[in-house]
mmCIF file of C-alpha atoms in Angstrom:
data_model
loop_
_atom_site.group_PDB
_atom_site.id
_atom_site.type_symbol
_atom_site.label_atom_id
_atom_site.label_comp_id
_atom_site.label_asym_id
_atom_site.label_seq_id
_atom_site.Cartn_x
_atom_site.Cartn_y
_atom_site.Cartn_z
ATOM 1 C CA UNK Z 1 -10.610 29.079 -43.444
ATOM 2 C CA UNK Z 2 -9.216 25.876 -43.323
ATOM 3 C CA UNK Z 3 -7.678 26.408 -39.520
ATOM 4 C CA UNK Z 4 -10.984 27.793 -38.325
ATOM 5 C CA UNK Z 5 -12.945 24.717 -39.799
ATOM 6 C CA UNK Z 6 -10.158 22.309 -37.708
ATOM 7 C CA UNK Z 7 -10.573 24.951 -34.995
ATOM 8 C CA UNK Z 8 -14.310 24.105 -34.307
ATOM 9 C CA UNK Z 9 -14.573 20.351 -35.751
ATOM 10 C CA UNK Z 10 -15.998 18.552 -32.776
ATOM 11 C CA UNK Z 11 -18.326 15.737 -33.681
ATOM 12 C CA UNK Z 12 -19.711 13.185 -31.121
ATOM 13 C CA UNK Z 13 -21.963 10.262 -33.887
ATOM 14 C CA UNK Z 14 -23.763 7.940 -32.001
ATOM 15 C CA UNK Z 15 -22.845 3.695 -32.678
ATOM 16 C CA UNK Z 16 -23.780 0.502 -31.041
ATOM 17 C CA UNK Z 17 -22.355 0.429 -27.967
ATOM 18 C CA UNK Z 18 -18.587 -1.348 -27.837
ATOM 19 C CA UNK Z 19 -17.468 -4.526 -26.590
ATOM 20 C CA UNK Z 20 -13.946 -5.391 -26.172
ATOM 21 C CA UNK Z 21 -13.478 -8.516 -24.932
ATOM 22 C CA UNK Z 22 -9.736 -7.819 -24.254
ATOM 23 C CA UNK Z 23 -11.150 -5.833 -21.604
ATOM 24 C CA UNK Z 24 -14.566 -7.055 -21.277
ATOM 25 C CA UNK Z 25 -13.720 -8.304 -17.416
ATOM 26 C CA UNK Z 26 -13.007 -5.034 -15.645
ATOM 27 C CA UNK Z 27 -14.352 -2.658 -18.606
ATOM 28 C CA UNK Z 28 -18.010 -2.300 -20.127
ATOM 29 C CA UNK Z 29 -19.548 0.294 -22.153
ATOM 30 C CA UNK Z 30 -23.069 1.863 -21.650
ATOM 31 C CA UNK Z 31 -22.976 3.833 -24.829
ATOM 32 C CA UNK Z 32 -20.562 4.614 -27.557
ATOM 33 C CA UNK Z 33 -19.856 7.037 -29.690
ATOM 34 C CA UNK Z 34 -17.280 8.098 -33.028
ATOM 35 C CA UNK Z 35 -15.771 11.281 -32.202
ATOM 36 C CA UNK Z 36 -14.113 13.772 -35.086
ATOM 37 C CA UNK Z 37 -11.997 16.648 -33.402
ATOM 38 C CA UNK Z 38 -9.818 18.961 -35.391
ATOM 39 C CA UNK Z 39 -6.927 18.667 -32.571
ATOM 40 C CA UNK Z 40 -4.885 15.942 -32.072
ATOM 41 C CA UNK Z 41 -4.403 14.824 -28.822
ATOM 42 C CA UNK Z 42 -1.033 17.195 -28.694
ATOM 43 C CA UNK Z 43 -3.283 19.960 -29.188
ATOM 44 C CA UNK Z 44 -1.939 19.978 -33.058
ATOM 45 C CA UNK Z 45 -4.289 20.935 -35.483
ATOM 46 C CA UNK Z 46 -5.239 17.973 -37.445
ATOM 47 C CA UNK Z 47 -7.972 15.273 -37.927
ATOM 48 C CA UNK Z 48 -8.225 12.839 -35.198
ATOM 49 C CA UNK Z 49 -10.870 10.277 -35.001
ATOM 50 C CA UNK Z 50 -11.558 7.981 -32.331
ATOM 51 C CA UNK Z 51 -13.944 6.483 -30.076
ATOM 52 C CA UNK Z 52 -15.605 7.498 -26.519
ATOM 53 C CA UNK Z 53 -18.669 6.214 -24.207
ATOM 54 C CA UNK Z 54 -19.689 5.946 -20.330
ATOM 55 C CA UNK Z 55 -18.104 2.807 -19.119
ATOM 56 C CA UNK Z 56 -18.207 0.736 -15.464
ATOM 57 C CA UNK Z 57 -14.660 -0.375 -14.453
ATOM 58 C CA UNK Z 58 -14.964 -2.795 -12.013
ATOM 59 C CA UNK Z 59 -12.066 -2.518 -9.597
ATOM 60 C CA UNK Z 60 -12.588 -5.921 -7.472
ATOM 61 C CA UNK Z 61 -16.416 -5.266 -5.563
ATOM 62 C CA UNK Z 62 -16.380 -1.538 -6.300
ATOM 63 C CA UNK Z 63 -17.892 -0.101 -9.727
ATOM 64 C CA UNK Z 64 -16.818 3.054 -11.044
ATOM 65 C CA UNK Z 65 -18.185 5.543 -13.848
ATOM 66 C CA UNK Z 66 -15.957 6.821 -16.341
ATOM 67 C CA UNK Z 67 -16.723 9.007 -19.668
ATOM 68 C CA UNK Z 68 -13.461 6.946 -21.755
ATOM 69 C CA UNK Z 69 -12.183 7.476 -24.560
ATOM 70 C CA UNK Z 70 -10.364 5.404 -26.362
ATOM 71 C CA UNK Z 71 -7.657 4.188 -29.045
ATOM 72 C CA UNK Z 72 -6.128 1.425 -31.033
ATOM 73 C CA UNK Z 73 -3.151 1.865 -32.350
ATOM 74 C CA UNK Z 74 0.396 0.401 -32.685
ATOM 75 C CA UNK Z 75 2.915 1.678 -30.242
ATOM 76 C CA UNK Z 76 6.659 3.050 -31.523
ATOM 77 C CA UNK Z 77 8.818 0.654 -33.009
ATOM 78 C CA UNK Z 78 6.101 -2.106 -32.689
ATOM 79 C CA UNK Z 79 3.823 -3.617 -35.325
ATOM 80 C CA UNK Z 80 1.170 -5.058 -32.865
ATOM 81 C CA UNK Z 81 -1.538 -2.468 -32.405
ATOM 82 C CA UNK Z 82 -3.047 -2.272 -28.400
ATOM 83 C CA UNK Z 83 -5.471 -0.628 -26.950
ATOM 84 C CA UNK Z 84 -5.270 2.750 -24.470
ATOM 85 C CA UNK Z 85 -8.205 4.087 -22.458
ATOM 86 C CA UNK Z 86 -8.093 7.682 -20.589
ATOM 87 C CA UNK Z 87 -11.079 8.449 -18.580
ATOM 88 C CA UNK Z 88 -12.357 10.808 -16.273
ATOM 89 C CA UNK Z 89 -15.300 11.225 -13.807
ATOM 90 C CA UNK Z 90 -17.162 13.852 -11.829
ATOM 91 C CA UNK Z 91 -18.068 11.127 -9.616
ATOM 92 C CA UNK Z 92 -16.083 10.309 -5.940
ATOM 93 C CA UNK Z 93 -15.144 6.821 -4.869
ATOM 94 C CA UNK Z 94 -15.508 6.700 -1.710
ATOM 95 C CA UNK Z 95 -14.344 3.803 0.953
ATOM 96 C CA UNK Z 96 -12.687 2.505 -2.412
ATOM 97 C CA UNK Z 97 -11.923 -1.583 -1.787
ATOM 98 C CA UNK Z 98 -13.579 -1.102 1.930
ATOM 99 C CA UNK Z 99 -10.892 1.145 3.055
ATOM 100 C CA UNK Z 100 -13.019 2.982 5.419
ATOM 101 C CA UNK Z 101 -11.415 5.868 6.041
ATOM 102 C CA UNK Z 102 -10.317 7.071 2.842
ATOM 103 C CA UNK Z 103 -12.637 8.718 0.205
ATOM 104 C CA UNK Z 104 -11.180 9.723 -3.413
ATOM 105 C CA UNK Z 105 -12.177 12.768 -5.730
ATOM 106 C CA UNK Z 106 -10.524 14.102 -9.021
ATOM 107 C CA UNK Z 107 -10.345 11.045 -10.703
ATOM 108 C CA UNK Z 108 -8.912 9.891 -13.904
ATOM 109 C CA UNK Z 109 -7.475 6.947 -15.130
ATOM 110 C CA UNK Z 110 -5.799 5.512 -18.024
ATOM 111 C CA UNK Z 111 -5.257 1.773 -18.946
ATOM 112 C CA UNK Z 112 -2.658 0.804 -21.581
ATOM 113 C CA UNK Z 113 -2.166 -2.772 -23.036
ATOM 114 C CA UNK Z 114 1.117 -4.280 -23.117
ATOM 115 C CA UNK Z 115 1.592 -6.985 -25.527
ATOM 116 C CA UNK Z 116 4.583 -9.187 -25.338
ATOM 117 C CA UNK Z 117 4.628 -12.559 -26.896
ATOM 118 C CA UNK Z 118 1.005 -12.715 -27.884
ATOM 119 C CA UNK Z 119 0.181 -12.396 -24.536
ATOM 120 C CA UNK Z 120 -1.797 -9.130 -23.243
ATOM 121 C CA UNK Z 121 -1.413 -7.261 -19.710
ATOM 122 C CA UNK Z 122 -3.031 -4.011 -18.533
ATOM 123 C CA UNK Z 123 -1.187 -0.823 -16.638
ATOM 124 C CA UNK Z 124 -3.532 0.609 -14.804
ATOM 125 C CA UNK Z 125 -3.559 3.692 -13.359
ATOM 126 C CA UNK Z 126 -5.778 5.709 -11.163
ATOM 127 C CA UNK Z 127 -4.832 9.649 -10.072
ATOM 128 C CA UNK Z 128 -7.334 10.971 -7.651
ATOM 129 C CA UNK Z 129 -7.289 13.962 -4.711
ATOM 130 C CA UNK Z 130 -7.602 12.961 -1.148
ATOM 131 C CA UNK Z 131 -8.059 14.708 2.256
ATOM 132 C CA UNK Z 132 -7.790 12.903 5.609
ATOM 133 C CA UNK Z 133 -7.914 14.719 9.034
ATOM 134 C CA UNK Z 134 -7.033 18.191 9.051
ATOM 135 C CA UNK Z 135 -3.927 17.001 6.195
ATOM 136 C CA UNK Z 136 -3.990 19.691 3.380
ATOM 137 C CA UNK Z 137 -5.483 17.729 0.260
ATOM 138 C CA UNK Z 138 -2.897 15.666 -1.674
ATOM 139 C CA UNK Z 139 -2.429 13.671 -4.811
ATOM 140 C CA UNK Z 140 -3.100 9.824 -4.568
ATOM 141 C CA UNK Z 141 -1.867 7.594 -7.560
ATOM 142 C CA UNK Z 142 -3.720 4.151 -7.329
ATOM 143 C CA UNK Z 143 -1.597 1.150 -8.677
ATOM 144 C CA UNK Z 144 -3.979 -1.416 -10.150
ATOM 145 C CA UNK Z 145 -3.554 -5.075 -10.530
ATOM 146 C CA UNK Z 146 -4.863 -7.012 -12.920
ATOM 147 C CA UNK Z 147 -4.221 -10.318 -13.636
ATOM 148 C CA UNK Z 148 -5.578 -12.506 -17.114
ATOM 149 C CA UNK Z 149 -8.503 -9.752 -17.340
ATOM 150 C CA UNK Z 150 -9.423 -9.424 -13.477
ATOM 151 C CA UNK Z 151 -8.678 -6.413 -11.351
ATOM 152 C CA UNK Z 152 -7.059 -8.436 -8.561
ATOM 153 C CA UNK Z 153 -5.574 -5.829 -5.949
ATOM 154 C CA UNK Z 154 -5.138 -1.822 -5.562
ATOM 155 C CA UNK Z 155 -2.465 -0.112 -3.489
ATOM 156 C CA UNK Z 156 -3.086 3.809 -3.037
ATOM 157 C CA UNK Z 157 0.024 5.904 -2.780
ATOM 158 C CA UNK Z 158 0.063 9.284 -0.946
ATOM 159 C CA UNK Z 159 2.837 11.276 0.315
ATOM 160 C CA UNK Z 160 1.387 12.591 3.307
ATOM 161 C CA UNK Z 161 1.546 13.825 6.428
ATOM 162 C CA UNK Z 162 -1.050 12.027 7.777
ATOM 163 C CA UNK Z 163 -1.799 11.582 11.559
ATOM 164 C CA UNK Z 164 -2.751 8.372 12.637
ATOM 165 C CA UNK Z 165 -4.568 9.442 15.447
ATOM 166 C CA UNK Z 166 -7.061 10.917 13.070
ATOM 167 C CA UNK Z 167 -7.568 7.895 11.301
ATOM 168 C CA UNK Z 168 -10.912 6.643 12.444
ATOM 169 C CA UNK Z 169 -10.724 3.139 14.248
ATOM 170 C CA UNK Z 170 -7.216 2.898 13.364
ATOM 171 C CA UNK Z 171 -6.948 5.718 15.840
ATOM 172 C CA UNK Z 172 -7.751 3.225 18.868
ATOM 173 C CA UNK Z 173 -4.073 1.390 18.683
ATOM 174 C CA UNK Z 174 -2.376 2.563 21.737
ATOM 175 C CA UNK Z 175 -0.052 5.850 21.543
ATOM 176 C CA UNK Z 176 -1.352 6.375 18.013
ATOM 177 C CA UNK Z 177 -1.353 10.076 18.417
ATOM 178 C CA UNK Z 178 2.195 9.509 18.570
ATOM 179 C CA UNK Z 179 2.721 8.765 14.970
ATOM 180 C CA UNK Z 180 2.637 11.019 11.468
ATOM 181 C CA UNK Z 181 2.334 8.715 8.493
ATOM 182 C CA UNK Z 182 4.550 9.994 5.276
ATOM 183 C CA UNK Z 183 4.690 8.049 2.054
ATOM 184 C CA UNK Z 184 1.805 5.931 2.248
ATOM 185 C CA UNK Z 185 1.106 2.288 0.857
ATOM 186 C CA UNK Z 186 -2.548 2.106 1.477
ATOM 187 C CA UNK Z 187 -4.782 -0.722 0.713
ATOM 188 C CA UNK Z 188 -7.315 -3.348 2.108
ATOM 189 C CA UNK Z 189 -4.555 -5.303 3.305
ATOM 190 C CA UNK Z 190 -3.616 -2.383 5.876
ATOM 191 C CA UNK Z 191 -1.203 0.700 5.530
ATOM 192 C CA UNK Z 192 2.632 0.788 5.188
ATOM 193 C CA UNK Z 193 4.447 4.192 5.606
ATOM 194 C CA UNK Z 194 7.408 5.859 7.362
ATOM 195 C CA UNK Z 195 7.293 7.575 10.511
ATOM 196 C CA UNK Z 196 9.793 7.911 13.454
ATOM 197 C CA UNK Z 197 9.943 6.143 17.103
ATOM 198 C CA UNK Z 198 12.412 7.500 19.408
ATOM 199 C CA UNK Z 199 14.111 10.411 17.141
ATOM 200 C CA UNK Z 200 14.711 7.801 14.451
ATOM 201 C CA UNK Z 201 13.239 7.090 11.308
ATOM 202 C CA UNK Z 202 11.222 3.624 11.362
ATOM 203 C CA UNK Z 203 8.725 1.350 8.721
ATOM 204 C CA UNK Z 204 5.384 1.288 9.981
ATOM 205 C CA UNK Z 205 3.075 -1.089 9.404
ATOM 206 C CA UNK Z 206 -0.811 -1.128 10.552
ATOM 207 C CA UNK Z 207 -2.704 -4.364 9.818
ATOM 208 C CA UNK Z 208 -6.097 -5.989 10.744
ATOM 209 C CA UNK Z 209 -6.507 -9.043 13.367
ATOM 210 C CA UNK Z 210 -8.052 -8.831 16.117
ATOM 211 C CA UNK Z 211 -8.272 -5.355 16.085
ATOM 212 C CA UNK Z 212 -6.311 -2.955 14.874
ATOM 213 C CA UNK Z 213 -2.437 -3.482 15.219
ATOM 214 C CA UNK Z 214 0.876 -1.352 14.571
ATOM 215 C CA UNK Z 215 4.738 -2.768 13.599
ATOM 216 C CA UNK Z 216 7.581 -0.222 14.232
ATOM 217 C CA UNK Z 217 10.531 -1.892 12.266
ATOM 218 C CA UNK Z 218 14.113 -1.188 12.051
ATOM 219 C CA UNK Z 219 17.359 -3.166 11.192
ATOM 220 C CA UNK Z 220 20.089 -3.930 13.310
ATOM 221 C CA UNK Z 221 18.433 -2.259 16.519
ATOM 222 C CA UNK Z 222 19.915 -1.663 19.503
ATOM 223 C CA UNK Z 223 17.830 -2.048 22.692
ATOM 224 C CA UNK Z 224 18.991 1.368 23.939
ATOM 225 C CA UNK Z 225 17.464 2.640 21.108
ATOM 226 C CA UNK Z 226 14.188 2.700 23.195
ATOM 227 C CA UNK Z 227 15.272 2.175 26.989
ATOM 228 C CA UNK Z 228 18.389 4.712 26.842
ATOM 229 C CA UNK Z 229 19.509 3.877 30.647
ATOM 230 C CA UNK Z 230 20.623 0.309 29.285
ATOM 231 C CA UNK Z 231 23.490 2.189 27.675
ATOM 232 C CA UNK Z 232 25.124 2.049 31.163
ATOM 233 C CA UNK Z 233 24.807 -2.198 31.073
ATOM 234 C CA UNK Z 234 26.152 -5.495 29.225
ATOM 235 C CA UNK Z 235 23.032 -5.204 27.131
ATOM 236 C CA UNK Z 236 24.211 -2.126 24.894
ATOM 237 C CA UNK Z 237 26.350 -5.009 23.136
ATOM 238 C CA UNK Z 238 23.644 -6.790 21.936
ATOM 239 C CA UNK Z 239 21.926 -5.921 18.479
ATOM 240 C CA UNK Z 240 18.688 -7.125 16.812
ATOM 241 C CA UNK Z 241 18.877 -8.117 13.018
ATOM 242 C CA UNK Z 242 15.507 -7.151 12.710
ATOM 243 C CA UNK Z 243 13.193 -6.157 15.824
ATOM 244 C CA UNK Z 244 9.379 -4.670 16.235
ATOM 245 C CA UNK Z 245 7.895 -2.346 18.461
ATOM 246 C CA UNK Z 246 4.113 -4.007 18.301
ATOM 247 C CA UNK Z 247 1.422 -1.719 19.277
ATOM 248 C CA UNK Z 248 -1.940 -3.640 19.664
ATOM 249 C CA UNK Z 249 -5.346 -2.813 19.859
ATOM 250 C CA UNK Z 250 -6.692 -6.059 21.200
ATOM 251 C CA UNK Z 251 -3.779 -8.440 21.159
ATOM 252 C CA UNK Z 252 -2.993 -10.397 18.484
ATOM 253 C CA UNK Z 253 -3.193 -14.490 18.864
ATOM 254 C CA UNK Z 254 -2.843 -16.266 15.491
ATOM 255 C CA UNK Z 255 -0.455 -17.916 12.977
ATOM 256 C CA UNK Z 256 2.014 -16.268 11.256
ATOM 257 C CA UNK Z 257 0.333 -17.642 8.180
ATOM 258 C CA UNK Z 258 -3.060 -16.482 8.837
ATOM 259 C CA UNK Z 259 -1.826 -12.322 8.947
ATOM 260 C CA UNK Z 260 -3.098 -9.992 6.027
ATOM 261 C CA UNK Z 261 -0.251 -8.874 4.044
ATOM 262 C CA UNK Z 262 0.651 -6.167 5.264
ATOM 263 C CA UNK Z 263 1.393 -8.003 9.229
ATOM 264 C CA UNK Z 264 3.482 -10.757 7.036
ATOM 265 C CA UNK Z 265 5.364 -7.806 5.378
ATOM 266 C CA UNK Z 266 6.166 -5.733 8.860
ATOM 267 C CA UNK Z 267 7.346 -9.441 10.227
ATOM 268 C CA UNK Z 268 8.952 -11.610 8.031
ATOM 269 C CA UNK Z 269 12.413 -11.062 8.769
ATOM 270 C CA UNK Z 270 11.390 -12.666 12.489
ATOM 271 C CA UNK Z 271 9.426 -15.292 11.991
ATOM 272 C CA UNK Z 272 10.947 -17.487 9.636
ATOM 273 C CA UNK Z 273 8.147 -20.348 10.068
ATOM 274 C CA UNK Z 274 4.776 -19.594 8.895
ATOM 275 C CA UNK Z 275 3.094 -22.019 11.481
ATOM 276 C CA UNK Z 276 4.616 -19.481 14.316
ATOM 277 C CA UNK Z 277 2.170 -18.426 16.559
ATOM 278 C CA UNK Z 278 2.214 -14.587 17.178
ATOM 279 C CA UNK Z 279 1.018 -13.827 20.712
ATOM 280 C CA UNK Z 280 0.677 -9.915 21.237
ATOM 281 C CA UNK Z 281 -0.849 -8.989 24.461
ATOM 282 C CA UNK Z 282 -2.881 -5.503 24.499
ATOM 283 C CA UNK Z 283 -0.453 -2.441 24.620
ATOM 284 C CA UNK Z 284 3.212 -2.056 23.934
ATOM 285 C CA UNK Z 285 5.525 -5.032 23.105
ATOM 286 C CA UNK Z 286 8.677 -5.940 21.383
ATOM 287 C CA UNK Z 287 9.350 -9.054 19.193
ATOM 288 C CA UNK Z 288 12.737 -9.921 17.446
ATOM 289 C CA UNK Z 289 15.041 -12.343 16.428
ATOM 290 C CA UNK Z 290 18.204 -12.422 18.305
ATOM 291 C CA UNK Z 291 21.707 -15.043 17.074
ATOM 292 C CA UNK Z 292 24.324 -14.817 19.762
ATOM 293 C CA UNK Z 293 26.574 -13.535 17.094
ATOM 294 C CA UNK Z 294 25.072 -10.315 17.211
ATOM 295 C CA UNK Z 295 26.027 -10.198 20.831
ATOM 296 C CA UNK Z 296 28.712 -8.218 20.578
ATOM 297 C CA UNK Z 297 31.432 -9.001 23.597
ATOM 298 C CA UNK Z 298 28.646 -10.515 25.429
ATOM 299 C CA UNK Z 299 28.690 -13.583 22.631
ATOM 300 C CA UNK Z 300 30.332 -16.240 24.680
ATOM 301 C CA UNK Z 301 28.388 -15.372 27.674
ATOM 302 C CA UNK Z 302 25.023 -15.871 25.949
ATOM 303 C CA UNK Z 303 26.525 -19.091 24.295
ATOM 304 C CA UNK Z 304 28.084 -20.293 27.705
ATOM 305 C CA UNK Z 305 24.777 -20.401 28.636
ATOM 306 C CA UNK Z 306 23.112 -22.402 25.886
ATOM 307 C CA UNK Z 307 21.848 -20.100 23.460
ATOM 308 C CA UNK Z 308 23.801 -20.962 20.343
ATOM 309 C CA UNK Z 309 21.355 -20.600 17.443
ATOM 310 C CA UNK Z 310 18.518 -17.845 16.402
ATOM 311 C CA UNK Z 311 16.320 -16.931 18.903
ATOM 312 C CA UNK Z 312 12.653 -15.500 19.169
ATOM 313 C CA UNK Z 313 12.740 -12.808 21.636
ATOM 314 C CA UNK Z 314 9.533 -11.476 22.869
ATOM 315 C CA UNK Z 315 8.333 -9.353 25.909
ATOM 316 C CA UNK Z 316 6.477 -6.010 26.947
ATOM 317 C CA UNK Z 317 7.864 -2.668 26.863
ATOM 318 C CA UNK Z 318 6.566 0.305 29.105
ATOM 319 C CA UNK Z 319 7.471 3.708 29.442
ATOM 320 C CA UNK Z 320 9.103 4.537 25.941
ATOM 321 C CA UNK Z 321 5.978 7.154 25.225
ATOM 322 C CA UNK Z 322 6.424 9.304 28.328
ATOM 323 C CA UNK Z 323 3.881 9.365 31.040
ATOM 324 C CA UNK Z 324 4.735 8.440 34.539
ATOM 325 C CA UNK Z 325 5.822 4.804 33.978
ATOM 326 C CA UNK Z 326 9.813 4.111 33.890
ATOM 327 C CA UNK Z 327 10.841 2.764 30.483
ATOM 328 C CA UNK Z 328 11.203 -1.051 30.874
ATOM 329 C CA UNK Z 329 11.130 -3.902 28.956
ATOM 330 C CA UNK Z 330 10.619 -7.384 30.035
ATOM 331 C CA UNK Z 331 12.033 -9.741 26.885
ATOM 332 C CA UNK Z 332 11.567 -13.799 27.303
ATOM 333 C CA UNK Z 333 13.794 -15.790 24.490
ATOM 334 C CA UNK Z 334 12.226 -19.101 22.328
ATOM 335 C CA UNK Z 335 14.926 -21.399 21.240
ATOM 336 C CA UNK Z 336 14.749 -22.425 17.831
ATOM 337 C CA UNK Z 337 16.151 -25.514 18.597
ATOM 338 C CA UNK Z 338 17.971 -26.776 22.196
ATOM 339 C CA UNK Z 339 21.502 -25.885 22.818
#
């Protein structure tokens, strides 16, 4: 009798409607309600009691509808009790943080207090389902940033594929067709990911400015690497620390300082001073940094002629997507300082 009675214990007794101020920032409750199950949360038999209600959580501009439920209690090994939320919705958030192209169903989230000194901070987490294009649907997770009470940031994180030619207005960067996206960094700041250029595995980076832009990224890269008939000259000596393949929408004219961050992630490894200007024509270009020491056996030439400290390499590149144009580039080198 006794298991049956646990079996089918499921009360739900209305109370005044809960305010944590902990939380009070980024969580509010409509309603509220004590609820007796006979089931722990293991799915033990056993009294639990806690709390639930419809709640908004405010994720920066967006507001989102969760049925929570929630508990206070003190952690393993810890005397401090904190506070844990799981929710779910039947609701979609769609163009979440004014990503426009992505729209989010399935979701849940749960948001644990940390306490460490007397001071409180929030893990949040969001899990949702996503479909872009003709992908197959796939799991995002949604890393959510808050700082002292505030939901400052969200990055959505998606293994892909994805193309990026059927990512609407993102789509319009030259070559984009060219490109699957795999593990995804999305967020309004742009989209980070890997793909491939060439045959070999790159960082990509798509940001906002002036239309939409792309950074192809790599690590000690080889010119060749792009225009394969410079294997045959002087220049297959000379390596790149870090070097870009930009892909621009509209060009991009502006400070180093004033790109989202997502462009200051895909190139800070060139430009080492924020007042740099960028300036990206429309199309295909390449942008590096370039130290005669990476010459190879070319290195005295190149400092026989004056180049002796890091230099800002910049030009346009044609050809390296097919069509009927020859690859080329055209590369012209800014002097950090005069040799």
């Amino acid at each position: 009798i006794k298991n049956d009675i646990l079996d089918n214990l499921d009360l739900k007794i209305a109370i005044p409607t809960p305010h944590i101020p902990e939380v009070s920032k980024f969580l509010t409750f409509q309603n509220g309600h004590l609820r007796i199950k006979g089931k722990t949360p293991s799915g033990a038999r056993g009294i639990d009691v806690g709390i639930s209600g419809d709640t908004t959580v405010k994720v920066k501009s967006d507001s989102l509808a969760f049925f929570m439920d929630v508990e206070y209690d003190s952690p393993q090994g810890s005397s401090d009790k904190e506070w844990k939320f799981t929710g779910k919705t039947i609701h979609p958030w769609n163009h979440p943080v004014g990503i426009h192209w992505l729209d989010l169903t399935s979701l849940s989230i749960d948001i644990d207090e940390k306490k460490k000194s007397g001071t409180s901070t929030f893990d949040i987490t969001v899990n949702a389902k996503t479909k872009v294009g003709s992908s197959s649907e796939m799991d995002v997770k949604v890393d959510v940033h808050e700082t002292n009470g505030l939901i400052t940031d969200a990055y959505f994180e998606m293994d892909g594929p994805i193309k990026l030619g059927e990512i609407p207005e993102i789509n319009k960067i030259p070559e984009a067709n060219k490109f699957t996206l795999t593990k995804l960094i999305v967020s309004e700041h742009g989209i980070e990911a890997d793909s491939m250029i060439a045959g070999r595995a790159t960082d990509l980076f798509a940001f906002h400015g002036s239309g939409w832009n792309l950074a192809l990224t790599q690590k000690d890269f080889a010119i060749t690497e792009i225009i394969p008939p410079l294997k045959n000259t002087p220049l297959k000596h000379i390596k790149f620390p870090f070097a870009a393949v930009m892909l621009s929408e509209q060009g991009l004219n502006k400070p180093y300082s004033e790109l989202s961050k997502v462009g200051k992630d895909a190139l800070k490894d060139i430009y080492s001073n924020p007042s740099e200007s960028i300036n990206i024509k429309p199309g295909v270009a390449f942008v590096a940094g370039f130290h005669p020491d990476h010459a190879g056996p070319m290195g005295k030439t190149v400092k026989g002629i004056g180049v002796k400290t890091e230099v800002l390499v910049m030009g346009e590149v044609t050809g390296i997507f097919g069509g009927s144009d020859t690859p080329k580039v055209t590369l012209l080198g800014k002097l950090s300082e005069g040799g």
